[in-house]
Short mmCIF file of N, CA and C in Angstrom, two decimals:
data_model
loop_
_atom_site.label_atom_id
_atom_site.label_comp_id
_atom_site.label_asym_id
_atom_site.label_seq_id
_atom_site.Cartn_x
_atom_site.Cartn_y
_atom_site.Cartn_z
N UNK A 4 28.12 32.98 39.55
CA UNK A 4 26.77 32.59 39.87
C UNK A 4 25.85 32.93 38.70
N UNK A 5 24.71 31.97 38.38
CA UNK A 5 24.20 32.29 37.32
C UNK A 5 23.12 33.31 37.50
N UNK A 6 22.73 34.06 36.83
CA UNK A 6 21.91 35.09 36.55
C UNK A 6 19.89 34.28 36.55
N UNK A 7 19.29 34.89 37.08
CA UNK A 7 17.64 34.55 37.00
C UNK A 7 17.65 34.43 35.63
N UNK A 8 18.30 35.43 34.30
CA UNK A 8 17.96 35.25 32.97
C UNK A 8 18.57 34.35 32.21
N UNK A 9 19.92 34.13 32.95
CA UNK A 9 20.99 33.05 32.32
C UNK A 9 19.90 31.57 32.43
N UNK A 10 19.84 31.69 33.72
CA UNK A 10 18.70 30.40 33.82
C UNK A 10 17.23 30.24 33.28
N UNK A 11 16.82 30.92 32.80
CA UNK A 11 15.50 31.38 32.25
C UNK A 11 15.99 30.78 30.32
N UNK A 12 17.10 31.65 30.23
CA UNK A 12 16.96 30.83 28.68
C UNK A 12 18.09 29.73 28.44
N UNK A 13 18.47 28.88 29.29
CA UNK A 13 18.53 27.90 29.08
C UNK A 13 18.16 26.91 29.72
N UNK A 14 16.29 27.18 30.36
CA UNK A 14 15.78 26.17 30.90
C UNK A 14 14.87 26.53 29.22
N UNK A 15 14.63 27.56 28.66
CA UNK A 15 14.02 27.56 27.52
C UNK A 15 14.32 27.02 26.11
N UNK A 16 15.64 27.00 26.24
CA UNK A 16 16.50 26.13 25.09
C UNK A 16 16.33 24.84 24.98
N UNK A 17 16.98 24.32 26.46
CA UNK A 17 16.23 23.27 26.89
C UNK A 17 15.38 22.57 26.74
N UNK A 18 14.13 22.99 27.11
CA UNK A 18 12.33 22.81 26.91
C UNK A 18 12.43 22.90 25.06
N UNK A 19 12.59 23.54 24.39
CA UNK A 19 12.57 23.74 22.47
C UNK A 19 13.28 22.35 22.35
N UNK A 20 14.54 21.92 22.73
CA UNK A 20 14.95 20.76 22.35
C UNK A 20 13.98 19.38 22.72
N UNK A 21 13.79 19.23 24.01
CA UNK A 21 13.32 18.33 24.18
C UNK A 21 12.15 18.40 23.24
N UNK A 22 11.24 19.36 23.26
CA UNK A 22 9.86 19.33 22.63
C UNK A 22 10.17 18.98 21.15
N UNK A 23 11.34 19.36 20.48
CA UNK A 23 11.48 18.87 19.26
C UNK A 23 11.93 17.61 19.36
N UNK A 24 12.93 17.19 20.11
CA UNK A 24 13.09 15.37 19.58
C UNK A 24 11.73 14.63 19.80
N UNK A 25 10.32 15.12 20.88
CA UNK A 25 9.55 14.68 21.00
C UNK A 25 8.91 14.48 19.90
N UNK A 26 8.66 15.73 18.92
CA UNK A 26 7.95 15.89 18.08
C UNK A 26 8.42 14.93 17.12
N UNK A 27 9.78 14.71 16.87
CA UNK A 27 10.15 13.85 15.77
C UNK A 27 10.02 12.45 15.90
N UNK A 28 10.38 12.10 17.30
CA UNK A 28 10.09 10.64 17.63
C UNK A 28 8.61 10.27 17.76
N UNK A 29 7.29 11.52 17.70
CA UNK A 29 6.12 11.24 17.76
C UNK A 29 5.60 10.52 16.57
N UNK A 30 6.57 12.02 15.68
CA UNK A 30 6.32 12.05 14.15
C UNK A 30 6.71 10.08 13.60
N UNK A 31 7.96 9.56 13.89
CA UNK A 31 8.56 8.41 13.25
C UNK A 31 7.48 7.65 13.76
N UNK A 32 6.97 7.44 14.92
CA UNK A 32 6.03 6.55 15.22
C UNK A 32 4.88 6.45 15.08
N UNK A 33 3.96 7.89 14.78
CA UNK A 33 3.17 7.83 13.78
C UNK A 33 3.15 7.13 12.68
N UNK A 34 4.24 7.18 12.00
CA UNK A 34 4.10 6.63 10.89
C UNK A 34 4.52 4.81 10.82
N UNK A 35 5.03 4.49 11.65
CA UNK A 35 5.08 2.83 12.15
C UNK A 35 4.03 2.57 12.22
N UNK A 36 3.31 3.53 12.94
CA UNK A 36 1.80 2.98 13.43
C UNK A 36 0.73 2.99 12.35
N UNK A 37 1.44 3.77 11.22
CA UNK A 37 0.27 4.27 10.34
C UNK A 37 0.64 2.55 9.37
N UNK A 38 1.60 2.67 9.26
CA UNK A 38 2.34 1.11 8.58
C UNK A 38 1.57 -0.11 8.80
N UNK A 39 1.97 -0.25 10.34
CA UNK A 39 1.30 -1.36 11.25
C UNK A 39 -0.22 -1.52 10.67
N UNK A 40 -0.87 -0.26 11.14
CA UNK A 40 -2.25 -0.59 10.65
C UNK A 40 -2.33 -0.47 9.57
N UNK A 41 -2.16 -0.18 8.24
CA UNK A 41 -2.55 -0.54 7.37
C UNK A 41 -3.50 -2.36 7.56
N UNK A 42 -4.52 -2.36 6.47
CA UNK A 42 -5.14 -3.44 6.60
C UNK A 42 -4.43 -4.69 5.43
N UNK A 43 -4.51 -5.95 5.76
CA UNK A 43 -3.85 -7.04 5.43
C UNK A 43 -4.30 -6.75 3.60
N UNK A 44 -5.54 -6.76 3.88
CA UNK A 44 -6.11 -6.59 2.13
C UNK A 44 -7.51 -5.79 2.43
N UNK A 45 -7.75 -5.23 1.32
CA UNK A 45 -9.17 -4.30 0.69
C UNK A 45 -9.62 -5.14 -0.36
N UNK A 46 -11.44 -5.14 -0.19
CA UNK A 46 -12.13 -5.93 -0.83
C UNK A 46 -12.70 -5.18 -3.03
N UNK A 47 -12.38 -5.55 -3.61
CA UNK A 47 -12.54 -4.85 -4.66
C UNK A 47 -13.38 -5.96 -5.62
N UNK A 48 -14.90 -4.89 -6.04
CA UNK A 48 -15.46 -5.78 -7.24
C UNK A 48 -14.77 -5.54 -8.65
N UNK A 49 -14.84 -6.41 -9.39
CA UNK A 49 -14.10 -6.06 -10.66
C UNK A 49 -16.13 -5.69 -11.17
N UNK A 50 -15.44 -4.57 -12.22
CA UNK A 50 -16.53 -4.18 -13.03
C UNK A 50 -16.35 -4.81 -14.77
N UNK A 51 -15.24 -5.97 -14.52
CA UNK A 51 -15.79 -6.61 -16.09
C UNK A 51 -15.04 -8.22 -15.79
N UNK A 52 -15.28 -8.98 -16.70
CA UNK A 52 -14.75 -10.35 -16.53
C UNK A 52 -13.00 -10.25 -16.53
N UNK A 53 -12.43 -10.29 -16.01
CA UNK A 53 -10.87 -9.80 -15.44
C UNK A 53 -9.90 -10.89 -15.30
N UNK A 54 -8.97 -11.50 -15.88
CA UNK A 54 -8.16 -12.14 -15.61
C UNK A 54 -7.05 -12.58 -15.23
N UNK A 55 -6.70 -13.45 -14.35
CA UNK A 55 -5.29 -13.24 -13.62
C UNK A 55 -4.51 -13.80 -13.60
N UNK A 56 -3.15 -13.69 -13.15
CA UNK A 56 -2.39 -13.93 -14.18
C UNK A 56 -0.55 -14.07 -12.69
N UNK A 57 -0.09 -14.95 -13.86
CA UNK A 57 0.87 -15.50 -12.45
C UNK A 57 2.02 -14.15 -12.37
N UNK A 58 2.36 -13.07 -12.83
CA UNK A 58 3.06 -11.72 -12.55
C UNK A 58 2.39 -10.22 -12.98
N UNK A 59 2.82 -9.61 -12.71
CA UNK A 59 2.27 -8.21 -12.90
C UNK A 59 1.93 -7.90 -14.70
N UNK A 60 1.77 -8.86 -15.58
CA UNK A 60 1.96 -8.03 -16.76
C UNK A 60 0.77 -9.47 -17.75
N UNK A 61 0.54 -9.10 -18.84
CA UNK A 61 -0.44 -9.86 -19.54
C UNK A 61 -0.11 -10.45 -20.43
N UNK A 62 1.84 -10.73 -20.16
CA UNK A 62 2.37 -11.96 -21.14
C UNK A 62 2.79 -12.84 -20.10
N UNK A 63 2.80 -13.03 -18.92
CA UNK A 63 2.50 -13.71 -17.99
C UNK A 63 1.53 -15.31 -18.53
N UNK A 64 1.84 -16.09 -17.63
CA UNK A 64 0.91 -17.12 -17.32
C UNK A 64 -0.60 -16.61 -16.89
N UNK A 65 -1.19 -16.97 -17.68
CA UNK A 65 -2.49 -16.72 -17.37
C UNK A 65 -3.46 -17.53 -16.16
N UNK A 66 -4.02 -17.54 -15.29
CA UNK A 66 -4.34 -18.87 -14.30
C UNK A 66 -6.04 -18.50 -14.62
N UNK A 67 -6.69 -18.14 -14.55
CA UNK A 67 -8.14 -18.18 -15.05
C UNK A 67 -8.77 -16.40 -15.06
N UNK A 68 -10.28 -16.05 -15.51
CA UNK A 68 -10.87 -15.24 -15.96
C UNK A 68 -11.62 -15.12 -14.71
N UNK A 69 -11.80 -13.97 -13.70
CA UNK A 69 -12.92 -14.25 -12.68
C UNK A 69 -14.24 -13.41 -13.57
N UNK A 70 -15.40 -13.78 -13.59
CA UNK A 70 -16.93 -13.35 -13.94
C UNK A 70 -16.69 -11.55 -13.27
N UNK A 71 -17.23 -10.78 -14.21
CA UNK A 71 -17.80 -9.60 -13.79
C UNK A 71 -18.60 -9.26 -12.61
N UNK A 72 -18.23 -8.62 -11.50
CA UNK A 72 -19.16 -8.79 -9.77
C UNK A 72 -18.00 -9.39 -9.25
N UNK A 73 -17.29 -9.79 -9.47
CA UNK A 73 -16.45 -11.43 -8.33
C UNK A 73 -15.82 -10.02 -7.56
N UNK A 74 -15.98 -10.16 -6.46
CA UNK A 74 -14.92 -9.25 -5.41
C UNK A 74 -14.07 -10.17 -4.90
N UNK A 75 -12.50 -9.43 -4.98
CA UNK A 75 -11.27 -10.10 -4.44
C UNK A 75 -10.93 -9.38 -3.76
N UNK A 76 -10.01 -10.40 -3.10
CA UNK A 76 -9.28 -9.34 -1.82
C UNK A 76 -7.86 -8.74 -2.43
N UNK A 77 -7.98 -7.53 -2.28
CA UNK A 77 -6.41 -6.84 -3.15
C UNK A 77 -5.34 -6.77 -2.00
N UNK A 78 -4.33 -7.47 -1.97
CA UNK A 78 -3.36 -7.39 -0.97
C UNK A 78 -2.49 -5.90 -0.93
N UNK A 79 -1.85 -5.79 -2.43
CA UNK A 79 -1.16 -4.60 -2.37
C UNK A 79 -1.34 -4.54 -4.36
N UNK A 80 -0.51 -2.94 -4.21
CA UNK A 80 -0.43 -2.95 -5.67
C UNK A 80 0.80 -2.28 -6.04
N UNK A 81 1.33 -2.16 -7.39
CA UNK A 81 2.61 -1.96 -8.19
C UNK A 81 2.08 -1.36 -8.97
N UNK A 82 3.03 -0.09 -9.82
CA UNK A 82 3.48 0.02 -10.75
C UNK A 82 4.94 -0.01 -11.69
N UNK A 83 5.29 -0.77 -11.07
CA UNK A 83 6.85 -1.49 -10.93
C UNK A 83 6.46 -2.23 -12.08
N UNK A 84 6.29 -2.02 -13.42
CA UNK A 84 5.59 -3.52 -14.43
C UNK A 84 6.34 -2.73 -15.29
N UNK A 85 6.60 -3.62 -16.51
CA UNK A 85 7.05 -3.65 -18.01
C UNK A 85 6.03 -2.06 -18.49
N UNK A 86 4.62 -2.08 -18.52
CA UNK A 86 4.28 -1.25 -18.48
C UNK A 86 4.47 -0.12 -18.39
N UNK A 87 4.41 -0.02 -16.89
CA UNK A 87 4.36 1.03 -15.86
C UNK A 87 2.34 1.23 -15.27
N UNK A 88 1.76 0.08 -15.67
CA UNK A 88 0.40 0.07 -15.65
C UNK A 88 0.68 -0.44 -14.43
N UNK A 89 -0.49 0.13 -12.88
CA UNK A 89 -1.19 -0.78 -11.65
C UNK A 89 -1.69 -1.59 -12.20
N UNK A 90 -1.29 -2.72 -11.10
CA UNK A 90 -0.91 -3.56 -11.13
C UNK A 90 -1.70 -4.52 -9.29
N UNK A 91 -2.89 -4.87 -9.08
CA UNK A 91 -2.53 -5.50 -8.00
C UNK A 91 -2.62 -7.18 -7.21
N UNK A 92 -2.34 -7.62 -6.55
CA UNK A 92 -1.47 -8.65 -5.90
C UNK A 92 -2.99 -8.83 -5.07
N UNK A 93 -3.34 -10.52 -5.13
CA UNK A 93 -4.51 -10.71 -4.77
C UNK A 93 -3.88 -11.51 -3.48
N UNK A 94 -4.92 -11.12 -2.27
CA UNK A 94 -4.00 -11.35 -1.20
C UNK A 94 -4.37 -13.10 -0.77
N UNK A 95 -3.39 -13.77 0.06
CA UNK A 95 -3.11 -15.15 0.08
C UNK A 95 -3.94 -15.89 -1.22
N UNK A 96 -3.24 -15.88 -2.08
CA UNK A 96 -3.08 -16.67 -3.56
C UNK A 96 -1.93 -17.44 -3.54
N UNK A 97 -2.11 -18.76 -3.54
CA UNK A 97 -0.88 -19.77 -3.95
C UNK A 97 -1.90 -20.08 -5.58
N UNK A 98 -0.37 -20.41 -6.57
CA UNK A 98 0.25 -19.09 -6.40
C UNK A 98 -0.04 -18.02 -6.36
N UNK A 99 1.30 -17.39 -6.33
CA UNK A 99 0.89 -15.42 -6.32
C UNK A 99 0.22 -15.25 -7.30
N UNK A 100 -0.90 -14.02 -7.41
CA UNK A 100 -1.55 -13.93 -8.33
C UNK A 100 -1.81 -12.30 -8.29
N UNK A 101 -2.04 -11.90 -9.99
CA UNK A 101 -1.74 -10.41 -10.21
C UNK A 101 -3.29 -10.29 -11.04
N UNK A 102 -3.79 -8.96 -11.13
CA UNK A 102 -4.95 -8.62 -11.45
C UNK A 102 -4.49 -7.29 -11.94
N UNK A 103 -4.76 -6.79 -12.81
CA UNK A 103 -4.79 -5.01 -13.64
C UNK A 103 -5.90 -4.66 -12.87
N UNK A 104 -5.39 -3.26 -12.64
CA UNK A 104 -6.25 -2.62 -12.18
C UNK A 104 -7.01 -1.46 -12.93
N UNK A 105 -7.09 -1.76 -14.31
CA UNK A 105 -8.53 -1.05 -14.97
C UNK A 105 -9.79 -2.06 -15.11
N UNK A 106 -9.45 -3.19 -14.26
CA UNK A 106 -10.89 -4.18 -14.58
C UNK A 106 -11.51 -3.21 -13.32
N UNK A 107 -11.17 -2.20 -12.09
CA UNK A 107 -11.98 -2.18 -11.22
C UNK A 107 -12.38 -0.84 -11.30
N UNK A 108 -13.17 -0.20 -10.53
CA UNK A 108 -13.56 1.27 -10.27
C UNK A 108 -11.92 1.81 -10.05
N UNK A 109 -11.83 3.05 -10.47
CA UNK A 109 -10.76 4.02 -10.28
C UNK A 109 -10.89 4.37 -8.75
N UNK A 110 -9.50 4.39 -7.75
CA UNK A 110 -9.37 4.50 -6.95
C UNK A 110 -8.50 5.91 -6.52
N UNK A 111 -9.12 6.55 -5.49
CA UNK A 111 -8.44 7.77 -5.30
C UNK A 111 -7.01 7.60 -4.07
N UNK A 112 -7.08 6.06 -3.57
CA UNK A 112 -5.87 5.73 -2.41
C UNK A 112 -5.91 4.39 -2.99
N UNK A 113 -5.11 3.89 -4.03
CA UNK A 113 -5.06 2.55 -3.92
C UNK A 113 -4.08 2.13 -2.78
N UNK A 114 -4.51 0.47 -3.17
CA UNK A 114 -4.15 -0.07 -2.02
C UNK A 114 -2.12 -0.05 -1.56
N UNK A 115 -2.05 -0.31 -0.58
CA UNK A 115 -0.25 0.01 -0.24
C UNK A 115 0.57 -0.55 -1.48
N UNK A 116 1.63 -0.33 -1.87
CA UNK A 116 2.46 -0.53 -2.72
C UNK A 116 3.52 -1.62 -2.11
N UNK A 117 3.35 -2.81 -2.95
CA UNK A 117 3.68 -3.92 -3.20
C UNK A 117 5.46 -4.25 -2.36
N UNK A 118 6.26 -3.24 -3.11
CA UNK A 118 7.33 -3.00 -3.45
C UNK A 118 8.01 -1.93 -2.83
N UNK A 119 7.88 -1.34 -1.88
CA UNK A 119 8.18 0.04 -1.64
C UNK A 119 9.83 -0.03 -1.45
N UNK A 120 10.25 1.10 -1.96
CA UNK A 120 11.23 1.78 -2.05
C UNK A 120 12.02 2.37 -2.79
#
């Protein structure tokens, strides 16, 4: 027959496990959720006449110069380039279209990464 203490710590063992797979499956879905919401694109003014260009790099196809002020919508960004310079991806552009990111203000969270993994 089990003991009041036998049962006491392994209704407590118990309770630690469950509360930890909770915590981890809270934890994984937090971060789905943090994924999910992320926003489609962030609005960015360029602070000089900036030009863009059909891949991440400035021997690329060039497709035109936007005017200094023009705010675009930044879909995502890279440093995945010949470089290693950010790099970002202007969102629904046929075609795809790439913008450097020293035409804009310095960002302390740029936008999600293009490429992840």
């Amino acid at each position: 027959m089990a003991t009041p203490q036998s049962v006491l710590t392994k209704t407590a063992v118990l309770g630690a496990a469950l509360a930890l797979a909770g915590l981890t499956a809270s934890s994984a879905q937090a971060q789905e959720a943090t994924a999910a919401a992320a926003p489609a694109y962030v609005n960015l003014t360029t602070l000089e006449s900036s030009p863009i260009y059909a891949e991440p790099t400035s021997s690329s196809t060039k497709y035109r110069t936007e005017p200094r002020g023009t705010t675009l919508r930044i879909q995502c960004s890279t440093t995945k380039t010949p470089s290693g310079a950010r790099w970002f991806r202007i969102y629904n552009s046929q075609p795809t279209s790439w913008v450097w990111s020293g035409h804009f203000q310095s960002l302390v969270n740029p936008p999600k990464e293009c490429f992840p993994g």
